[in-house]
Amino acid sequence: MKKVILLSGSPNKVGNTVQIMQECEKVIKNQGLETEIISLAGKSIHSCVGCRKCKEIKRCTIDDGLNEILEKVKEAEGFIIGAPVHFGTARGDLMNTIQRIGMVSYGTDRFLSWKVGGPIAVGRRGGLSTAYNEMLMFYFINEMIVPGSTYWNIVFGKEPGEALKDTEGLNTVKRFSENVAKLITKIHN
């Protein structure tokens, strides 16, 4: 069965970002695909040190849990990332995670190429567009396919649960998730 990995970059296991990932998961499952939500809560993913040893060993040399995430992404056909935006950009540990996954892919067999997915930015107000665009660069440099939606994948909410009340944002990411699932199905039939 085709699978989509949804990565929540929030340090909060029950916050808005995870809740939005859960809503996306429901839509993708309804399209007949398997899903898994991976949370960075409780993890400490370090930044890439530029050693480039990943080219030789086909994984990252830093032993902080990233390789387990990387293997799951490698096996999946889809990859969606959700970022809480606290200070105008995506959280650093989320960016560390995707940059290191991208470095391993880029340095080896380019396993990210043709995976379908995209970013979702979740936050109270400022910086959501900047964070969304920042994360899009990961997808494009890795030859990934990002389907559109009815608007950009931005959801507003501060306190846990508030993002689920942003009807427009929620509908946008649900449509995006449906498009991810449909595209994966079309590509892999």
XYZ file of C-alpha atoms in Angstrom:
189
model
C 0.000 0.000 0.000
C 1.201 3.515 -0.779
C 2.180 5.575 2.244
C 2.453 9.222 3.276
C 4.660 10.345 6.155
C 3.383 13.427 7.998
C 6.090 15.099 10.068
C 5.023 17.417 12.877
C 7.792 19.839 13.752
C 6.120 20.930 16.966
C 7.642 20.365 20.395
C 4.065 20.044 21.654
C 2.567 16.556 21.264
C -1.009 17.837 21.365
C -0.729 21.321 19.849
C -2.150 22.866 16.717
C 0.446 21.436 14.330
C -0.172 17.832 15.390
C -3.929 18.413 15.270
C -3.661 19.717 11.708
C -1.494 16.717 10.745
C -4.204 14.444 12.177
C -6.841 16.144 10.025
C -4.646 15.692 6.949
C -4.108 12.052 7.909
C -7.872 11.410 7.937
C -8.236 12.788 4.415
C -5.329 10.740 3.073
C -6.611 7.542 4.697
C -10.048 8.196 3.163
C -8.298 8.178 -0.219
C -7.038 4.652 0.504
C -3.427 5.373 1.429
C -1.516 4.414 4.542
C -0.164 7.176 6.803
C 2.144 7.709 9.722
C 2.514 10.848 11.798
C 5.995 11.382 13.175
C 6.387 14.005 15.886
C 9.611 15.816 16.711
C 8.272 16.378 20.249
C 10.862 15.106 22.696
C 13.513 14.706 20.015
C 16.648 16.802 19.579
C 17.640 16.765 15.926
C 20.933 18.553 15.330
C 21.961 20.511 12.264
C 24.037 19.057 9.449
C 27.781 19.302 10.056
C 28.647 19.106 6.352
C 30.886 16.033 6.691
C 29.377 14.510 3.520
C 29.987 10.992 4.852
C 26.348 10.257 4.020
C 27.483 9.742 0.419
C 29.559 6.774 1.517
C 27.425 5.206 4.235
C 23.980 6.070 2.751
C 22.732 7.535 6.029
C 23.638 10.358 8.413
C 26.611 9.961 10.754
C 24.886 11.879 13.581
C 23.096 9.447 15.890
C 20.149 11.485 17.184
C 17.130 9.664 15.783
C 17.134 11.237 12.334
C 18.067 8.032 10.508
C 14.917 6.301 11.754
C 12.827 9.157 10.336
C 14.871 9.170 7.133
C 14.230 5.442 6.543
C 10.482 5.932 6.915
C 10.523 8.850 4.475
C 12.625 6.817 2.043
C 10.029 4.001 2.047
C 7.022 6.311 1.550
C 5.591 7.814 -1.630
C 4.521 11.031 0.113
C 6.012 13.427 2.649
C 4.157 16.322 4.292
C 5.789 18.562 6.885
C 3.977 20.726 9.399
C 5.752 23.600 11.099
C 4.638 25.672 14.016
C 5.694 29.252 13.402
C 6.653 30.912 16.683
C 9.107 33.632 15.651
C 8.462 34.253 11.977
C 10.094 31.112 10.551
C 9.825 27.343 10.736
C 11.329 25.846 13.901
C 15.045 25.124 13.723
C 14.832 21.428 14.595
C 12.321 20.856 11.790
C 14.610 22.616 9.331
C 17.552 20.574 10.672
C 15.534 17.424 10.027
C 14.532 18.170 6.452
C 17.920 19.615 5.522
C 19.695 16.472 6.722
C 17.175 14.194 4.984
C 17.710 16.259 1.843
C 21.489 16.063 2.172
C 21.414 12.251 2.414
C 19.028 12.017 -0.548
C 21.048 14.471 -2.619
C 24.322 12.695 -1.803
C 23.068 9.191 -2.519
C 20.343 7.914 -4.851
C 18.070 10.991 -4.684
C 15.314 8.972 -3.009
C 13.224 12.124 -2.475
C 12.845 12.700 -6.208
C 9.229 12.325 -7.352
C 7.837 11.976 -3.829
C 4.615 13.950 -3.464
C 3.970 16.331 -0.597
C 4.483 19.823 0.680
C 4.678 22.064 3.721
C 2.024 23.359 6.078
C 2.685 26.383 8.298
C 0.689 26.790 11.515
C 0.833 29.853 13.737
C -0.881 32.789 15.345
C -0.229 35.496 12.772
C 3.139 36.681 11.452
C 5.707 34.785 9.428
C 3.489 32.040 8.064
C 4.066 32.908 4.406
C 7.810 33.202 4.999
C 7.940 29.830 6.766
C 5.828 28.204 4.047
C 8.127 29.518 1.306
C 11.228 28.528 3.277
C 10.003 24.940 3.502
C 9.003 24.845 -0.186
C 12.668 25.202 -1.118
C 13.328 21.760 0.402
C 10.746 20.202 -1.926
C 11.904 21.904 -5.080
C 15.646 21.299 -4.726
C 14.896 17.622 -4.137
C 12.768 17.258 -7.314
C 9.643 16.571 -5.317
C 6.095 17.200 -6.532
C 3.990 19.732 -4.617
C 0.300 19.770 -5.581
C -1.679 22.923 -5.091
C -4.818 23.649 -3.140
C -7.384 26.422 -2.938
C -4.899 28.678 -1.098
C -1.474 28.355 0.506
C -1.122 25.734 3.235
C -1.313 28.167 6.126
C -3.459 27.672 9.221
C -3.988 30.235 11.966
C -4.208 29.395 15.661
C -2.376 30.149 18.886
C -3.744 28.049 21.745
C -4.113 24.278 21.181
C -7.315 23.654 19.249
C -7.595 27.152 17.761
C -6.186 26.052 14.392
C -9.095 23.631 13.986
C -11.413 26.676 14.100
C -9.687 28.306 11.086
C -12.214 27.000 8.577
C -10.481 28.384 5.492
C -7.052 27.145 6.544
C -8.374 23.733 7.532
C -10.258 23.334 4.239
C -7.136 24.381 2.344
C -4.898 21.750 3.959
C -7.594 19.094 3.620
C -7.856 19.778 -0.121
C -4.054 19.759 -0.349
C -3.949 16.374 1.439
C -6.578 14.990 -0.918
C -4.529 16.213 -3.880
C -1.383 14.588 -2.456
C -3.211 11.255 -2.152
C -4.809 11.483 -5.601
C -1.512 12.347 -7.255
C 0.330 9.491 -5.537
C -2.415 7.123 -6.716
C -2.162 8.387 -10.295
C 1.643 8.231 -10.397
C 1.829 4.735 -8.935
C -0.977 3.046 -10.927
